[in-house]
Tab-separated table of C-alpha atoms in Angstrom:
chain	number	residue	atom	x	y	z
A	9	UNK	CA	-9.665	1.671	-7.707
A	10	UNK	CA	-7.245	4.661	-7.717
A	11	UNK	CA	-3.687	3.140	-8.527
A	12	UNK	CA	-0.697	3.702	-6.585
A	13	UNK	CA	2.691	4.514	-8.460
A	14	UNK	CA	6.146	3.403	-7.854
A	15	UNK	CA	9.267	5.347	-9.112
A	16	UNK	CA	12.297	3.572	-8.666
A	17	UNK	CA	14.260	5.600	-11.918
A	18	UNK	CA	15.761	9.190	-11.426
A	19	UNK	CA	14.364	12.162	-13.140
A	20	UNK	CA	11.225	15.122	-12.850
A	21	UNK	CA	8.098	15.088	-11.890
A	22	UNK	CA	6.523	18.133	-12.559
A	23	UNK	CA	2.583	19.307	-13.336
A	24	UNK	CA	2.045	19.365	-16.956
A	25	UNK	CA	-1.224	20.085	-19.060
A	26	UNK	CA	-3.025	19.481	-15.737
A	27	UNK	CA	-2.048	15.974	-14.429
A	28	UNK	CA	1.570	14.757	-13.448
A	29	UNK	CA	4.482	14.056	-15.562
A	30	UNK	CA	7.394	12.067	-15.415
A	31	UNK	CA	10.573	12.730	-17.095
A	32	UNK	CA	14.168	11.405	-17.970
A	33	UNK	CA	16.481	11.202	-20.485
A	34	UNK	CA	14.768	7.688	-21.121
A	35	UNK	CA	11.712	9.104	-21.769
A	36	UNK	CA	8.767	11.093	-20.640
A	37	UNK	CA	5.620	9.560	-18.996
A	38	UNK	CA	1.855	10.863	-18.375
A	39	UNK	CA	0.346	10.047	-15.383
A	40	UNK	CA	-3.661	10.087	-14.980
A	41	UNK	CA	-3.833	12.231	-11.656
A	42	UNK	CA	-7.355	10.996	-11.837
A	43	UNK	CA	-6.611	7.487	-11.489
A	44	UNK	CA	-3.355	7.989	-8.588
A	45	UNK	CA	-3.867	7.203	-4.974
A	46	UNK	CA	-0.093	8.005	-3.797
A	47	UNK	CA	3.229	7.945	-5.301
A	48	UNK	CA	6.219	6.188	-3.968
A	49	UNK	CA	9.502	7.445	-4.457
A	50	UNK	CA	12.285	5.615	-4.579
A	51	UNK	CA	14.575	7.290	-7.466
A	52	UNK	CA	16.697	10.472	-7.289
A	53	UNK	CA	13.702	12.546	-8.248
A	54	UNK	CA	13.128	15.980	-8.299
A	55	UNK	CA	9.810	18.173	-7.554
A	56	UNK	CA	8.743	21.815	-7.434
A	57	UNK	CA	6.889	23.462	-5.233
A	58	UNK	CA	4.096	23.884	-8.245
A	59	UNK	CA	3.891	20.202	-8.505
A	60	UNK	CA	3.276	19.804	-4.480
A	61	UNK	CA	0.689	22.413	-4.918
A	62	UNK	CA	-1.274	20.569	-8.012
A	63	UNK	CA	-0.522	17.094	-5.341
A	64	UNK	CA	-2.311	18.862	-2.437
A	65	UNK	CA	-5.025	19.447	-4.924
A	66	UNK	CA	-5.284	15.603	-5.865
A	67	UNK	CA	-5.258	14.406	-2.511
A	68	UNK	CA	-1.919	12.134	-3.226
A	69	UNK	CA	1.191	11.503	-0.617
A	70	UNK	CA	4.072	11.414	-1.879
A	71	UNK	CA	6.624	8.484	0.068
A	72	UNK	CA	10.051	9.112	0.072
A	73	UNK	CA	12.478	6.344	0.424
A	74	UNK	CA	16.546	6.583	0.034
A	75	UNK	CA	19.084	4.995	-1.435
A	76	UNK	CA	19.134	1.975	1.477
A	77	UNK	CA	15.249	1.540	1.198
A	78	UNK	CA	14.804	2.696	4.480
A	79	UNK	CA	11.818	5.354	4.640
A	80	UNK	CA	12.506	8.924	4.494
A	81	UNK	CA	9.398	10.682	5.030
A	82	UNK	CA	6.038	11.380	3.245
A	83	UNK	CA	5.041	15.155	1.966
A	84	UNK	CA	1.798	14.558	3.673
A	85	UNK	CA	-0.662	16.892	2.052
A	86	UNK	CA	-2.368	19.205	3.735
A	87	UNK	CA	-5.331	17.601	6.163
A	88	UNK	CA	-8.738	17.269	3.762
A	89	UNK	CA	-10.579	15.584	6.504
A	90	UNK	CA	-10.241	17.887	9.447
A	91	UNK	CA	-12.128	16.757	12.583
A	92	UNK	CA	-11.733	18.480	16.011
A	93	UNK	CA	-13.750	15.576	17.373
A	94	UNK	CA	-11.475	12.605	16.190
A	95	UNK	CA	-8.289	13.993	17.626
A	96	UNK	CA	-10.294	14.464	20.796
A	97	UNK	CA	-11.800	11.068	21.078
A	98	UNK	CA	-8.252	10.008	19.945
A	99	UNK	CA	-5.919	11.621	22.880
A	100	UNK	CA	-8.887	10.794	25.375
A	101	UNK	CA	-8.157	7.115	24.393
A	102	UNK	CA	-4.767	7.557	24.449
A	103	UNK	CA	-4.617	9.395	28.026
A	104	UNK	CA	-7.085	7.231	29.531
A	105	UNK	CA	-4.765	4.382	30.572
A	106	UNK	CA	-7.859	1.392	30.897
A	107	UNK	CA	-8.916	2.605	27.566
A	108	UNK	CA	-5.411	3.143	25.922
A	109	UNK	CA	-4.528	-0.597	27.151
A	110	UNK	CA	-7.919	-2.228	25.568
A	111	UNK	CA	-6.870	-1.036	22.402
A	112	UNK	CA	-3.494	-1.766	22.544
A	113	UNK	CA	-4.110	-5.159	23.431
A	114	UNK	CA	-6.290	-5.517	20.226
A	115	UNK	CA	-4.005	-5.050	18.570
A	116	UNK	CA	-1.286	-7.460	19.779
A	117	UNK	CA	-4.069	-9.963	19.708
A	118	UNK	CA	-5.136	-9.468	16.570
A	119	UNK	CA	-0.816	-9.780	15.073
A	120	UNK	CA	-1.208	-12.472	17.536
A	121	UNK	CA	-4.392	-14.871	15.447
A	122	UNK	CA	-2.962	-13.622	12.348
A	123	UNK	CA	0.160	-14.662	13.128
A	124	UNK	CA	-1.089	-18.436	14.334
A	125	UNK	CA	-3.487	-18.346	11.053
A	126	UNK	CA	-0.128	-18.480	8.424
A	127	UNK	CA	1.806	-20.495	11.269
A	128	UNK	CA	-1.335	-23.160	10.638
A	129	UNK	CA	-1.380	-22.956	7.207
A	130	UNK	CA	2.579	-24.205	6.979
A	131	UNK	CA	1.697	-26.279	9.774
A	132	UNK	CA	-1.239	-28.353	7.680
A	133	UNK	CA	1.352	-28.632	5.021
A	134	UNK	CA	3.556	-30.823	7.216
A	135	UNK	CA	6.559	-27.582	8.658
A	136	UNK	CA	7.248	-28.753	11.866
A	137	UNK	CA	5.639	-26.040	13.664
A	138	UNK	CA	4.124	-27.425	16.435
A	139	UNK	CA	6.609	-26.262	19.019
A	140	UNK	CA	6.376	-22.482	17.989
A	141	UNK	CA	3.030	-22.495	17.691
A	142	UNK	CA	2.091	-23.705	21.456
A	143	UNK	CA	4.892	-20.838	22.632
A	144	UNK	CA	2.632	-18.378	20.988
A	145	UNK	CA	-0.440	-19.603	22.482
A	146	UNK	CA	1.263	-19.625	25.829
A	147	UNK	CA	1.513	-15.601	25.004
A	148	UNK	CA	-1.649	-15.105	23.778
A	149	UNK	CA	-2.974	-16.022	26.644
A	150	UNK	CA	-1.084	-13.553	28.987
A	151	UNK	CA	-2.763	-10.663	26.493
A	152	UNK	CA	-5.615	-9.648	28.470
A	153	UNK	CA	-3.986	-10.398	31.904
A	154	UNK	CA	-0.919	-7.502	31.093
A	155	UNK	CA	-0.973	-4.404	33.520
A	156	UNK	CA	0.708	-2.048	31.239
A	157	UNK	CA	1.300	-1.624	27.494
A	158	UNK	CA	5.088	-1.836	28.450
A	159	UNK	CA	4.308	-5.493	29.214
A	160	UNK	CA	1.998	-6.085	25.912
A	161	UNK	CA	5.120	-4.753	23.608
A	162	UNK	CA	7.182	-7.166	25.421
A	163	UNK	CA	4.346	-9.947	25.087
A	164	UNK	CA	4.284	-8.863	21.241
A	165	UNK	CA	8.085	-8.885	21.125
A	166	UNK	CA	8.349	-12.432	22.086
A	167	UNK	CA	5.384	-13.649	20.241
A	168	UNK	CA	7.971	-11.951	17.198
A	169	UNK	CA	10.682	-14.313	18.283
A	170	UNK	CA	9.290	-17.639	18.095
A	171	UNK	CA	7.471	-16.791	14.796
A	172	UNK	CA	10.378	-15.932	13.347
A	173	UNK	CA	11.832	-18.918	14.436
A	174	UNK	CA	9.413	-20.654	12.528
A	175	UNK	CA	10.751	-18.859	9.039
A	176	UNK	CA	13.953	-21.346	8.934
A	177	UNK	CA	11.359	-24.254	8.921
A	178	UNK	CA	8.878	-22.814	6.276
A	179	UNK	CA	11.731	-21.660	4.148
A	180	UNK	CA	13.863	-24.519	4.440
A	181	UNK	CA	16.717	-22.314	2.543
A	182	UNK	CA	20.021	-22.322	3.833
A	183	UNK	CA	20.590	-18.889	2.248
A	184	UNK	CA	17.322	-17.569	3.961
A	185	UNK	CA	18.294	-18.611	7.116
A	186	UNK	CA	16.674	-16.089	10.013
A	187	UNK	CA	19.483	-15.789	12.166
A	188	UNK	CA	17.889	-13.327	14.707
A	189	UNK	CA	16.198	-9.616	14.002
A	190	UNK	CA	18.606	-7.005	12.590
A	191	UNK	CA	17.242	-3.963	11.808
A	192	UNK	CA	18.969	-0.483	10.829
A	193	UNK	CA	21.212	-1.797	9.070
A	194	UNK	CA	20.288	-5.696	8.567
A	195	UNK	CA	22.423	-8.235	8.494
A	196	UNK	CA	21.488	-10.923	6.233
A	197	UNK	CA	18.835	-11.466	3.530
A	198	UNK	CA	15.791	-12.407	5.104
A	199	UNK	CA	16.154	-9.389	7.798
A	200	UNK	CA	16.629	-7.237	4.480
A	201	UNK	CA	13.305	-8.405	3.074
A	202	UNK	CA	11.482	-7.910	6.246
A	203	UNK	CA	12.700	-4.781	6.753
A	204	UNK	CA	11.812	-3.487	3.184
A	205	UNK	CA	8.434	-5.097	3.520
A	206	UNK	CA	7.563	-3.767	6.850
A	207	UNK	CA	8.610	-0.153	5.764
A	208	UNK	CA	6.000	-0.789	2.703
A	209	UNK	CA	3.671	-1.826	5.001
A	210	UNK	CA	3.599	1.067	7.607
A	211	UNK	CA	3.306	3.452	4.422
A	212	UNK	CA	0.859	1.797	3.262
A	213	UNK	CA	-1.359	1.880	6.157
A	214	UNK	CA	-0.296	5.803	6.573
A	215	UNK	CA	-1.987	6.442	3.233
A	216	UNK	CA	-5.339	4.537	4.290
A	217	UNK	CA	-5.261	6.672	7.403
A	218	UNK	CA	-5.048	9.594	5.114
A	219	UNK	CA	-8.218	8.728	3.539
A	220	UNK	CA	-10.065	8.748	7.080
A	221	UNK	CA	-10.562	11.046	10.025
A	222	UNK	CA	-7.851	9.771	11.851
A	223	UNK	CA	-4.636	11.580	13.058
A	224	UNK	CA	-1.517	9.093	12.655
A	225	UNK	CA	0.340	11.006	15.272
A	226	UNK	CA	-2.024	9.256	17.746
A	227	UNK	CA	-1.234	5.891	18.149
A	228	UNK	CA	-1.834	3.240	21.419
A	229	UNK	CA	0.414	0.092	21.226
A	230	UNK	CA	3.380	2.388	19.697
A	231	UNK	CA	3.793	5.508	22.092
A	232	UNK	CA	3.060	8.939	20.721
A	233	UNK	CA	5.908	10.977	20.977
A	234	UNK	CA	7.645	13.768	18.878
A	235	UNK	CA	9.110	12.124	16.550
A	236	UNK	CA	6.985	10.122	14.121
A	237	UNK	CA	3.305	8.394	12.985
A	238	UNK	CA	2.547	5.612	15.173
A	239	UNK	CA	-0.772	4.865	14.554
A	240	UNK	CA	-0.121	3.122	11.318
A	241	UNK	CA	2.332	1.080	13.130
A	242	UNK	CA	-0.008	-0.101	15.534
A	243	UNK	CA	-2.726	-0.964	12.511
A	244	UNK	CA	0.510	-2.759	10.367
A	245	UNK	CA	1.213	-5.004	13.642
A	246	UNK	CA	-2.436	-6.676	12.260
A	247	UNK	CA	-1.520	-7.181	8.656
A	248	UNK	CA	2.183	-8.356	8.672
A	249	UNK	CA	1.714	-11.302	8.533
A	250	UNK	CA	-0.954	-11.972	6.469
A	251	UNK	CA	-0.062	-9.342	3.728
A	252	UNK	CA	3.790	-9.109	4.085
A	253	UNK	CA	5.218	-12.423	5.353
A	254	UNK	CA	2.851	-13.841	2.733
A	255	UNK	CA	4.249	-12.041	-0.079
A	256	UNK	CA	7.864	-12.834	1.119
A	257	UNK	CA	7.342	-16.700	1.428
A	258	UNK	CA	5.714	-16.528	-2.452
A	259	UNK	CA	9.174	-14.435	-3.313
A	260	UNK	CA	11.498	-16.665	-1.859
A	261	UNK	CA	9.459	-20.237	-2.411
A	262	UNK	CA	8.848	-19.371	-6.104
A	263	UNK	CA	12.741	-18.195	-6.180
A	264	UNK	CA	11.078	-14.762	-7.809
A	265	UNK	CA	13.959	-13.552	-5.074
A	266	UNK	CA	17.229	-15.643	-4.542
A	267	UNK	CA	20.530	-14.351	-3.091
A	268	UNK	CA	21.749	-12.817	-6.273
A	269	UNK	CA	19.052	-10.257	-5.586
A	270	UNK	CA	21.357	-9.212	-2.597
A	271	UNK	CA	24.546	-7.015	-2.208
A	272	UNK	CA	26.619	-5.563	0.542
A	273	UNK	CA	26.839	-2.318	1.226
A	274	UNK	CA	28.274	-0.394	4.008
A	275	UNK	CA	25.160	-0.265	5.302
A	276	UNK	CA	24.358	-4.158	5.554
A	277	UNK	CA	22.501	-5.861	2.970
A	278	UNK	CA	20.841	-4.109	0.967
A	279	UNK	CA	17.992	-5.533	-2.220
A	280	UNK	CA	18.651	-4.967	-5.570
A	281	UNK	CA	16.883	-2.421	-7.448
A	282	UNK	CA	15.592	-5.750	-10.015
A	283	UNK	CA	14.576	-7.353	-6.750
A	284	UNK	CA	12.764	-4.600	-4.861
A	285	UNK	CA	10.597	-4.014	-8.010
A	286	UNK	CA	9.344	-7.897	-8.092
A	287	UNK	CA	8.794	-7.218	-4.275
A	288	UNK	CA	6.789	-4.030	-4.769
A	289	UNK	CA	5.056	-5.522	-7.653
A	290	UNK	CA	4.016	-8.980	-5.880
A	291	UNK	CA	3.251	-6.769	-2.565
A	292	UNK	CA	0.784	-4.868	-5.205
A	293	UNK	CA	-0.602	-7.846	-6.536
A	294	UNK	CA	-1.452	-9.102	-2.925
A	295	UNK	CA	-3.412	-5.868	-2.106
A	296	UNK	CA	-5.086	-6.257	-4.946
A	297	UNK	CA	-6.100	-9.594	-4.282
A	298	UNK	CA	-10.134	-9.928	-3.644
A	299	UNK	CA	-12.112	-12.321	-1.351
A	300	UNK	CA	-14.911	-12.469	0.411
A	301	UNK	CA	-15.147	-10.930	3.853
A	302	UNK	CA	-17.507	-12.852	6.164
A	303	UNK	CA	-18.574	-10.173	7.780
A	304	UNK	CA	-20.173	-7.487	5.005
A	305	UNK	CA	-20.940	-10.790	2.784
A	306	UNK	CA	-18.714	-8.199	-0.496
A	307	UNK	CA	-15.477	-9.266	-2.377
A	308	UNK	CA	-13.130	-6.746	-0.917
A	309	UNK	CA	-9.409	-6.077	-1.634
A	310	UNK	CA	-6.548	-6.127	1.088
A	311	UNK	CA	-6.257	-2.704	0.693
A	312	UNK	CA	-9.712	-2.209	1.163
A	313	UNK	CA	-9.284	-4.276	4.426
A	314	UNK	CA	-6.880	-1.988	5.685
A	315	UNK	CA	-8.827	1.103	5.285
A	316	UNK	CA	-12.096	-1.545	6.826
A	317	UNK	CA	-9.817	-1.877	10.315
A	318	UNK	CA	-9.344	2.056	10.472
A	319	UNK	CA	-13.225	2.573	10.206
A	320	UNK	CA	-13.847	0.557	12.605
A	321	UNK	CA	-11.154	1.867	14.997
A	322	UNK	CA	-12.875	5.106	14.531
A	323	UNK	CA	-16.500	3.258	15.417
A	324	UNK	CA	-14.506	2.364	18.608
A	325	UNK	CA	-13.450	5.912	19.000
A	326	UNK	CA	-16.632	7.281	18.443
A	327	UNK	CA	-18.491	4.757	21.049
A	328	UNK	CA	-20.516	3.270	18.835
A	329	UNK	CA	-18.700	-0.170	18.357
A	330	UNK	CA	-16.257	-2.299	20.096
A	331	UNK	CA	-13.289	-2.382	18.053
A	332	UNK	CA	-12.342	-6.230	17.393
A	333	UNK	CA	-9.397	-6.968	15.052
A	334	UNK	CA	-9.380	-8.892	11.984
A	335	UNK	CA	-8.250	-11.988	12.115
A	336	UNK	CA	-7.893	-14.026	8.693
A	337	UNK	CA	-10.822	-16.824	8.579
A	338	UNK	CA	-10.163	-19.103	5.502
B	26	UNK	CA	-14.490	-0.307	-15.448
B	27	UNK	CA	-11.873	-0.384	-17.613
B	28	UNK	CA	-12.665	1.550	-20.541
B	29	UNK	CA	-10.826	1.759	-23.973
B	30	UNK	CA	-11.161	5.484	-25.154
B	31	UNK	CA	-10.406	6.398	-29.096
B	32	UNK	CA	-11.010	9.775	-31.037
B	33	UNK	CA	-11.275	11.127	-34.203
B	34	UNK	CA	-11.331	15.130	-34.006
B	35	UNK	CA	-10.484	18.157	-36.007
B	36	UNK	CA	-6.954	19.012	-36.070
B	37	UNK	CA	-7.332	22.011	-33.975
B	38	UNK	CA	-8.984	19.882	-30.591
B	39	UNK	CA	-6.880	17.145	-30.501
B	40	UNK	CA	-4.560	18.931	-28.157
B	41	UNK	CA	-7.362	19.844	-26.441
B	42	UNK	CA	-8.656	16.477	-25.966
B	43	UNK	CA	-5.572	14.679	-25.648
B	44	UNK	CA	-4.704	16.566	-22.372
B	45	UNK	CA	-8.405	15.965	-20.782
B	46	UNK	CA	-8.043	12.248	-21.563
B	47	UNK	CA	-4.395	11.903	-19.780
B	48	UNK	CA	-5.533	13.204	-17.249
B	49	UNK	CA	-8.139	9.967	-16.594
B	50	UNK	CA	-6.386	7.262	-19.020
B	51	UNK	CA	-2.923	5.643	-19.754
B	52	UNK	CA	-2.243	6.992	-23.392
B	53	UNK	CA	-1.471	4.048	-25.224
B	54	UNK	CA	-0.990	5.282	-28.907
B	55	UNK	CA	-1.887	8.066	-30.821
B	56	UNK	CA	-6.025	8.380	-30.378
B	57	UNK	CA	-6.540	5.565	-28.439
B	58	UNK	CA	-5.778	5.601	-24.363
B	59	UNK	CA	-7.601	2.899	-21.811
B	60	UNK	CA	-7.533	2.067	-18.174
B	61	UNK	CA	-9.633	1.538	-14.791
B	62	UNK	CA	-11.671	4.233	-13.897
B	63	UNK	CA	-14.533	5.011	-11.643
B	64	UNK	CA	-18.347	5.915	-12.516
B	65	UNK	CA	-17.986	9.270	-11.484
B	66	UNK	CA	-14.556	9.523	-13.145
B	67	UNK	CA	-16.176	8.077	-16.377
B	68	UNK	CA	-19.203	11.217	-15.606
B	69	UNK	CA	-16.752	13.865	-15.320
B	70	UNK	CA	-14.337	12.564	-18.512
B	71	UNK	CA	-17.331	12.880	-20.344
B	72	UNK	CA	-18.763	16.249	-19.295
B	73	UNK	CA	-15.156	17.829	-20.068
B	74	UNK	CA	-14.848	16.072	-23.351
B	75	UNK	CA	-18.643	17.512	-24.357
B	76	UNK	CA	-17.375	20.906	-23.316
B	77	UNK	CA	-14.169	20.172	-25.445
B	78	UNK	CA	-15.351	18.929	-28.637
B	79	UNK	CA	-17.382	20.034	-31.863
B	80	UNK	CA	-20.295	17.516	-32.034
B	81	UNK	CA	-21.018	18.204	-35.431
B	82	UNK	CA	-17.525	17.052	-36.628
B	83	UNK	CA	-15.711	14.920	-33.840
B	84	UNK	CA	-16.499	11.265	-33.265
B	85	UNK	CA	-14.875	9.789	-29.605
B	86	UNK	CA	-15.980	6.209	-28.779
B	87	UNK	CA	-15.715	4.611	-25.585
B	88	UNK	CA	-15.029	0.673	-25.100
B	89	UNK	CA	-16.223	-0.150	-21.951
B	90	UNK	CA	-15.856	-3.515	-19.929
B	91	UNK	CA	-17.266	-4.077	-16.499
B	92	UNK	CA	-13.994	-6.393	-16.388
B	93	UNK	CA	-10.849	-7.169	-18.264
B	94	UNK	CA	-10.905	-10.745	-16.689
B	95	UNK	CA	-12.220	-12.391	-20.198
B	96	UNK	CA	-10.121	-10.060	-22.529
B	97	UNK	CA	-6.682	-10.068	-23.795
B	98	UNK	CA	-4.649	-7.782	-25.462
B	99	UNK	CA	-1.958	-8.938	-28.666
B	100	UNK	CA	0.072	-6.018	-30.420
B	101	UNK	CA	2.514	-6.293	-33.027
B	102	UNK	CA	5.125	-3.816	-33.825
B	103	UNK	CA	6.901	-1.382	-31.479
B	104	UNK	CA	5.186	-0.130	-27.561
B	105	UNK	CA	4.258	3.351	-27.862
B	106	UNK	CA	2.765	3.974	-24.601
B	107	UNK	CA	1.482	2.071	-21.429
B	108	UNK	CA	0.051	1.803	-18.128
B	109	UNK	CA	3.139	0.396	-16.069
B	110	UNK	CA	2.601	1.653	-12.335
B	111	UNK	CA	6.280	0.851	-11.629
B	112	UNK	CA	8.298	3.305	-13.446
């Protein structure tokens, strides 16, 4: 219900008369803090310490992303759901190697159907997919059988390949070709729009996990360490392809996104600012999207599915329910 | 919901009530303000806008549609205000 906002113009956001505020020389914006789930940044914008404060309050992250798109950080607000006894159950899954590897292999099964559910899709509508889509079987059968998540990243990492093989022959654009994965910076348009999508997708799932028990420093496929969240990298392996691939076929088949929309920079290719707000806004119309999950028999929102997955990780967690992944059914 | 909020109150409140209703709804010109909110939001609007205004002299009418599937919106003249989550 709560809204999330994007800012891709420079200027202030400060606390005024009790909600947020938004201002540049073009003009000055309200913003019902009632009605805000997070705010992404993507403008030169400035904050005080006041307005973090009256943030913390609201419960709303603010994501920061720089000039390249690539994700800067989130001010994370302080934690409003603090349990002792999810972190606990958390690190015992994660130090218990038999339990650490169930998980993980969830979750590179569940990529794994989604990923064969839009690979059948194209496939029905006559793509010549047949080849790719018996390599990724092959894989998915090796899942179970791995020894060590080492193995499963490499299982999930080559499942990766021949999918994105298969984007040349849904596309069928010459100036969409795949080439191969370039990341940091990428090299050619398609790698750009993956890359911008699966940064909005791993912040996305962050802000879910925000709205749970869960700690996102605690993840199982993606290996805690010091650096970063991995948790929501492990959930966004799930929904890739069915919310983010989606949304970039639609861009590109629709030509809401053609190679105009690109420029080079020193730091590869790089979207337009035009272009990343058609993204953001057709990503946001996807999330919003409602059908009817099987399961609970309710219309519920991709967004909603998201947060779905993390309860029932935490069911897993807590003992009281095998966690299964979702896997797209219509 | 989506509601559609407008008010007619003395001079002295509408500051007053102006601020309470950003902080829930999109202003979208001077009195009026709509957007999606929740039951409870819609509960707690309410209370603070009791609190706010003189019942004897202010009038404040809520719209309220369980949808906006089978509505549509035409305005003439210039955009004053909005709901645009992409700024």
């Amino acid at each position: 219900m709560k809204k999330p906002i994007y800012i891709f113009s420079s200027g202030e956001l400060k606390r005024k008369d009790n909600t947020i505020y938004f201002e540049n020389e073009e003009g000055q914006k309200f913003i019902p803090v009632e009605n805000t789930s997070e705010i992404f940044v993507f403008g030169e914008v400035n904050v005080n310490k006041r307005f973090l404060e009256f943030i913390t309050q609201a419960e709303i992250i603010l994501h920061f992303f720089n000039h390249h798109d690539y994700y800067v950080g989130s001010y994370y607000p302080r934690e409003h759901l603090n349990s002792g006894f999810m972190i606990l159950k958390q690190a015992e899954h994660y130090l218990d190697a038999g339990k650490r590897q169930k998980l993980a292999s969830e979750f590179v099964m569940g990529a794994s159907k989604n990923i064969q559910h839009v690979l059948r899709y194209y496939s029905n509508r006559g793509k010549n997919l047949a080849e790719v889509e018996n390599g990724i079987k092959n894989l998915e059968q090796k899942i179970y059988a791995c020894s060590d998540v080492e193995e499963l990243m490499a299982i999930e990492g080559n499942t990766r390949d021949y999918y994105y093989k298969a984007f040349d022959y849904i596309l069928e654009k010459p100036e969409f070709t795949f080439g191969q994965r370039t990341r940091r910076p990428p090299q050619n348009n398609l790698n750009t729009l993956i890359s911008f999508g699966n940064s909005m997708i791993y912040t996305i799932v962050l802000s879910e996990i925000y709205k749970t028990h869960l700690d996102p420093r605690i993840g199982y496929l993606h290996a805690t360490n010091f650096r970063r969240f991995t948790l929501n990298l492990d959930i966004a392996e799930i929904f890739k392809p069915i919310i983010i691939d989606r949304v970039i076929f639609t861009l590109i088949g629709r030509n809401m996104i053609t190679k105009d929309d690109f420029e080079k920079s020193t730091a590869g290719i790089v979207l337009k600012e035009n272009a990343r707000k058609t993204f953001v806004e057709e990503l946001e119309n996807k999330l919003k999207t409602t059908f009817n999950h099987r399961t609970l028999g309710k219309n519920v929102s991709y967004r909603r599915l998201i947060r779905l997955e993390l309860y029932k990780l935490e069911k897993h967690l807590m003992g009281e329910e095998e966690y299964k992944p979702y896997v797209a059914s219509w | 919901m989506f509601i559609i909020l407008v008010y007619d109150v003395g001079e002295k409140r509408v500051g007053k009530v102006l601020k309470i209703c950003r902080k829930y709804l999109n202003w979208v010109q001077n009195s009026v303000l709509e957007g999606e909110i929740s039951d409870a939001g819609f509960k707690k609007l309410k209370l603070e806008l009791k609190r706010a205004i003189n019942d004897q002299e202010d009038s404040v009418i809520f719209y309220i549609l369980r949808t906006t599937k089978y509505s549509s919106r035409e305005t003439m003249g210039i955009k004053k205000g909005g709901d645009e989550m992409i700024i």
